[in-house]
Coordinates of N, CA, C and O and ligand atoms in Angstrom, one line a residue:
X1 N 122.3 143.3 -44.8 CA 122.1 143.8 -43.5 C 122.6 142.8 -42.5 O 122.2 141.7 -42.6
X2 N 123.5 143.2 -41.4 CA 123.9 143.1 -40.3 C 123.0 142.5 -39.6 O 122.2 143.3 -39.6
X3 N 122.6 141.5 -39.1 CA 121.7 141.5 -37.6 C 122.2 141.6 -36.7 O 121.3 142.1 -35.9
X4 N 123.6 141.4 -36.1 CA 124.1 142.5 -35.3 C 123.9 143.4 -35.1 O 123.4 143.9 -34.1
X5 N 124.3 144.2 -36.6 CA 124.3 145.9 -36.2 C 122.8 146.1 -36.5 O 122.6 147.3 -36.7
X6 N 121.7 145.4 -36.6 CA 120.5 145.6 -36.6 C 119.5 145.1 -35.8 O 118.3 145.2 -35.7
X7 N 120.3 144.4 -35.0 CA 119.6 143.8 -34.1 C 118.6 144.9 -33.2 O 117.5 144.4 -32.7
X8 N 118.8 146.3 -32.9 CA 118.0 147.1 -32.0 C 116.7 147.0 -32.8 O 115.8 147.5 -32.2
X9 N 116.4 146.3 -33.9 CA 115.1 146.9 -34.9 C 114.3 145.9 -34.7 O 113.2 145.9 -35.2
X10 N 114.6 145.1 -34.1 CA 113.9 143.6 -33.2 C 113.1 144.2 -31.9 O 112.1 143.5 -31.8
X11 N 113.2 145.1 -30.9 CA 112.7 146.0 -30.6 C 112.3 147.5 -30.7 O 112.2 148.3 -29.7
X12 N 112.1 147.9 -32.1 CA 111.7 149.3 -32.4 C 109.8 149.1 -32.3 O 109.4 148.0 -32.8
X13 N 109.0 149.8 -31.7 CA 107.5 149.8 -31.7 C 107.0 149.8 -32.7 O 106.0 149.0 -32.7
X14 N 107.3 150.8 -34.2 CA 106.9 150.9 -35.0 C 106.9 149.9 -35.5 O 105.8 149.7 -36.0
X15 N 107.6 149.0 -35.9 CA 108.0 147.7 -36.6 C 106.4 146.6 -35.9 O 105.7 146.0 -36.6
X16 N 106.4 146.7 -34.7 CA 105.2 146.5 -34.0 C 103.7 147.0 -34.3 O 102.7 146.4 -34.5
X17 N 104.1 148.4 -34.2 CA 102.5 148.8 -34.1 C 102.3 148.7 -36.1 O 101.2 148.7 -36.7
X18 N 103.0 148.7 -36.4 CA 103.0 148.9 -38.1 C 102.2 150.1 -38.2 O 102.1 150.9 -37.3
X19 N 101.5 150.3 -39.8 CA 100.7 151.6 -40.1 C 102.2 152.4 -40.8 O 103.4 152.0 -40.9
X20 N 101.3 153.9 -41.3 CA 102.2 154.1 -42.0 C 102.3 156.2 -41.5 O 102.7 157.2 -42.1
X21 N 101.9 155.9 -40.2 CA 102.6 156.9 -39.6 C 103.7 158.0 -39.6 O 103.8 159.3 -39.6
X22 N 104.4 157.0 -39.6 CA 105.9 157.7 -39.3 C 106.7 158.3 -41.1 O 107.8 158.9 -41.3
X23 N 105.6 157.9 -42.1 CA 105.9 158.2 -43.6 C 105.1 159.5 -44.0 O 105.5 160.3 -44.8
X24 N 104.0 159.6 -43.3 CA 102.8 160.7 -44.3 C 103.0 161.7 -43.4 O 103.5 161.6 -42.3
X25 N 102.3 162.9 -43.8 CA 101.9 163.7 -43.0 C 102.6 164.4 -42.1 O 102.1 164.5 -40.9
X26 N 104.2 165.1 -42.5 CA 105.1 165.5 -40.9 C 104.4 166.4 -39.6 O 104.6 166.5 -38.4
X27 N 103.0 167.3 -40.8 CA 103.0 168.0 -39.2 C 101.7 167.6 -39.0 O 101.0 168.1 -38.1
X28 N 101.3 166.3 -40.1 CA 99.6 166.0 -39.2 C 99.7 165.4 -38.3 O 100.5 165.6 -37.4
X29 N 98.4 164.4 -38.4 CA 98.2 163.6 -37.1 C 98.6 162.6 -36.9 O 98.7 162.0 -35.8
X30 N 99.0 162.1 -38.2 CA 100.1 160.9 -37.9 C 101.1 161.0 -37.2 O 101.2 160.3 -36.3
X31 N 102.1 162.1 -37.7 CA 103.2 162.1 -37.5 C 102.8 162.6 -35.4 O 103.5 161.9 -34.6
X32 N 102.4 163.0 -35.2 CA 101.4 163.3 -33.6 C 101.6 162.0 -33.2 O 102.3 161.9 -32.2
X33 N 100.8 160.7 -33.8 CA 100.2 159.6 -33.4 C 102.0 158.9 -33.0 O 102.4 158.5 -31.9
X34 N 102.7 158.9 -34.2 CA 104.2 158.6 -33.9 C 104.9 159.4 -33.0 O 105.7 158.7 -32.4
X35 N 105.0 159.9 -32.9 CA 105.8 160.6 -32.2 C 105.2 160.0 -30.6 O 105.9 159.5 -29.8
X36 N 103.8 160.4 -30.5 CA 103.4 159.2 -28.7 C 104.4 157.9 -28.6 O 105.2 157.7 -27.7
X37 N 104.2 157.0 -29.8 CA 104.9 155.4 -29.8 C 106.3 155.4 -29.8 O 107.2 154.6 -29.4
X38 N 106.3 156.8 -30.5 CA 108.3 156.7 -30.5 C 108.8 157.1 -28.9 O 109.8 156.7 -28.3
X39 N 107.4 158.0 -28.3 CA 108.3 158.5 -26.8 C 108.5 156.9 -26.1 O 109.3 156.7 -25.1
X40 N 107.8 156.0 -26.4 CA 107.9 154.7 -25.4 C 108.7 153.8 -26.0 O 108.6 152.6 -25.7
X41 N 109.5 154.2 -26.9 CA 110.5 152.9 -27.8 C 111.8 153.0 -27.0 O 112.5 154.0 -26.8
X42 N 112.0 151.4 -26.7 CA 113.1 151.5 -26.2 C 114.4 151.8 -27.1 O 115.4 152.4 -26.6
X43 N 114.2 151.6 -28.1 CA 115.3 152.0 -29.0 C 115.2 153.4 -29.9 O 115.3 153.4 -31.1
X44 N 114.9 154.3 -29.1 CA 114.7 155.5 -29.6 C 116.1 156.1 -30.3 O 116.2 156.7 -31.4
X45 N 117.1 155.7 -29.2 CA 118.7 156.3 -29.1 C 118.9 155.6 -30.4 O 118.9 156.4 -31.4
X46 N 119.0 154.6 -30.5 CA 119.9 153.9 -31.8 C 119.1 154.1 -33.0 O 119.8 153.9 -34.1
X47 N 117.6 154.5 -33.3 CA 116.8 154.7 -34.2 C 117.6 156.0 -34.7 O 118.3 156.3 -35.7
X48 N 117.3 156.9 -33.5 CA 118.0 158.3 -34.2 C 119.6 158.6 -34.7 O 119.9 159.4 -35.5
X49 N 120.8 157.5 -33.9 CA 121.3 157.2 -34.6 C 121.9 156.5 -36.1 O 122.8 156.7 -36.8
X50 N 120.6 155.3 -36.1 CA 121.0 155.1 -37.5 C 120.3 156.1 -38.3 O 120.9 156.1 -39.4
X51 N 119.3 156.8 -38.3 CA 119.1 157.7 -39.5 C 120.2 158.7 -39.4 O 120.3 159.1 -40.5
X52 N 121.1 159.3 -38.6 CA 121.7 160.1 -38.9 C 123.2 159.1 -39.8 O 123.8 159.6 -40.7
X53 N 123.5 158.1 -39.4 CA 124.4 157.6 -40.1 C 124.1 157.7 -41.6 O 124.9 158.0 -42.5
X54 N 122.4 157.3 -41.8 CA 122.0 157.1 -43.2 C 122.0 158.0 -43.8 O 121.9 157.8 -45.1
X55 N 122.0 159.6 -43.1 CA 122.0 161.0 -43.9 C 123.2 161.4 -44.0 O 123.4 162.4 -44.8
X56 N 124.4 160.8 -43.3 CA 125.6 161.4 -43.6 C 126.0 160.3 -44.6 O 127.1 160.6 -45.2
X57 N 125.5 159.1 -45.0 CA 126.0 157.8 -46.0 C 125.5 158.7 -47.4 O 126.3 159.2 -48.2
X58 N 123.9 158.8 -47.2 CA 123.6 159.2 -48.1 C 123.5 160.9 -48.6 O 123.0 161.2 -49.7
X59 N 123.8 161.7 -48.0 CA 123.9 162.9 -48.1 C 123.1 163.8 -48.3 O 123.2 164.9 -48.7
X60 N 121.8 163.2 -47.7 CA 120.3 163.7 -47.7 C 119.6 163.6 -46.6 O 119.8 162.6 -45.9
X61 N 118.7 164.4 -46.2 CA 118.0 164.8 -44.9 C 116.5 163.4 -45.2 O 115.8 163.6 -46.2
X62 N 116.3 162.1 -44.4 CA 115.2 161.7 -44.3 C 113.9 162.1 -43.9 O 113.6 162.7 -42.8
X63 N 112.7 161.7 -45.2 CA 111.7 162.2 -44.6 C 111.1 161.3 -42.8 O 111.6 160.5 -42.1
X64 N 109.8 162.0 -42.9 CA 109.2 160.9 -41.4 C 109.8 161.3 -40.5 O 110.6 162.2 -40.5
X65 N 109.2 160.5 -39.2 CA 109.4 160.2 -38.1 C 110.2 159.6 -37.9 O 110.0 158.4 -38.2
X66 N 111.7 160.1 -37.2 CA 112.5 158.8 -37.1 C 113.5 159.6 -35.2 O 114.0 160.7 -35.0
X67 N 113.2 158.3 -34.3 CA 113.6 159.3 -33.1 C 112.2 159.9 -32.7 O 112.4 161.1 -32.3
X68 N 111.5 159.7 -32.7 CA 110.3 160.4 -32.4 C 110.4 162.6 -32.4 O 110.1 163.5 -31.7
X69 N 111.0 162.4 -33.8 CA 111.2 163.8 -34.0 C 110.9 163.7 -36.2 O 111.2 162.9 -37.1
X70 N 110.1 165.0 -36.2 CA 110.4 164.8 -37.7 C 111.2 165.3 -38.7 O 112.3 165.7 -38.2
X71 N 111.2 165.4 -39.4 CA 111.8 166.0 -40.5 C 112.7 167.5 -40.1 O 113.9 167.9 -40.2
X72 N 111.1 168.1 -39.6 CA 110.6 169.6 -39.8 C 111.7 170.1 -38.3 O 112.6 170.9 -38.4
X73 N 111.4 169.7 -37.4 CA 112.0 169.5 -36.0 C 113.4 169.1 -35.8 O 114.1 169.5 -34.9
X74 N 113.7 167.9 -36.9 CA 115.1 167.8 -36.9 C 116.2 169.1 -37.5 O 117.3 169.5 -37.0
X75 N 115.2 169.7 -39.0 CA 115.9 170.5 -39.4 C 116.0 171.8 -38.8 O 116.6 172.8 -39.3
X76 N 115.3 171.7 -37.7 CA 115.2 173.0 -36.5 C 116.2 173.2 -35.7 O 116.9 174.2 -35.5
X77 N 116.2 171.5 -35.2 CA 117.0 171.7 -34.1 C 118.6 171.7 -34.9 O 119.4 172.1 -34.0
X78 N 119.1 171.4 -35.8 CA 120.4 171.8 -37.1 C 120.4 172.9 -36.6 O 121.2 173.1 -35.6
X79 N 119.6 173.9 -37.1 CA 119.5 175.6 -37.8 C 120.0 176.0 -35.8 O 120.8 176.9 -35.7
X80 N 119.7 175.4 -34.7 CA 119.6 176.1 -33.8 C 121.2 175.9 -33.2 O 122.0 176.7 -32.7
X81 N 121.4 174.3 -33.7 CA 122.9 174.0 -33.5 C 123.9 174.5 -33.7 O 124.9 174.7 -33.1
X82 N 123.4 175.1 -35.4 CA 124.8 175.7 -36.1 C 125.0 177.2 -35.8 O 126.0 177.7 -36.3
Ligands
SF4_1 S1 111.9 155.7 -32.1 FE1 112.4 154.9 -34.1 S2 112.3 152.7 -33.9 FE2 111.2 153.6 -32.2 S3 109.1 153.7 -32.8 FE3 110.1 155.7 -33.3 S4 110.7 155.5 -35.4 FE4 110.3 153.4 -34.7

């Protein structure tokens, strides 16, 4: 890993608030509780960009919270795009 190109993850919240949030539960209360910390992360932009880099690297949709949006919502807003 880059610390350059990773440098934005030196200020991501979650990396801060820790817990395991942004992993369990897309439409419980976790993913609720992340999605508040993700709206105040300054690096919201570059979070949602590197997962989308990581789903076109790896060819698979990430579970969680990533971008203060989940899974479930990402694959929504796809379906609404296309
Ligand atoms: S936007 Fe990304 S980096 Fe920021 S708190 Fe949410 S999951 Fe973490």
């Amino acid at each position: 890993m880059s610390a350059g190109r990773y440098a934005w993850m030196a200020d991501a919240l979650c990396a801060q608030v820790g817990g395991d949030q942004w992993t369990e539960g897309l439409a419980g209360s976790g993913s609720q509780a992340a999605k508040r910390i993700c709206s105040d992360c300054p690096v919201i932009t570059e979070c949602d960009q590197h997962r989308a880099a990581l789903e076109r690297h790896d060819g698979t949709q990430l579970r969680g919270v990533w971008g203060g949006r989940t899974q479930n919502q990402r694959r929504q807003q796809l379906g609404e795009a296309a």
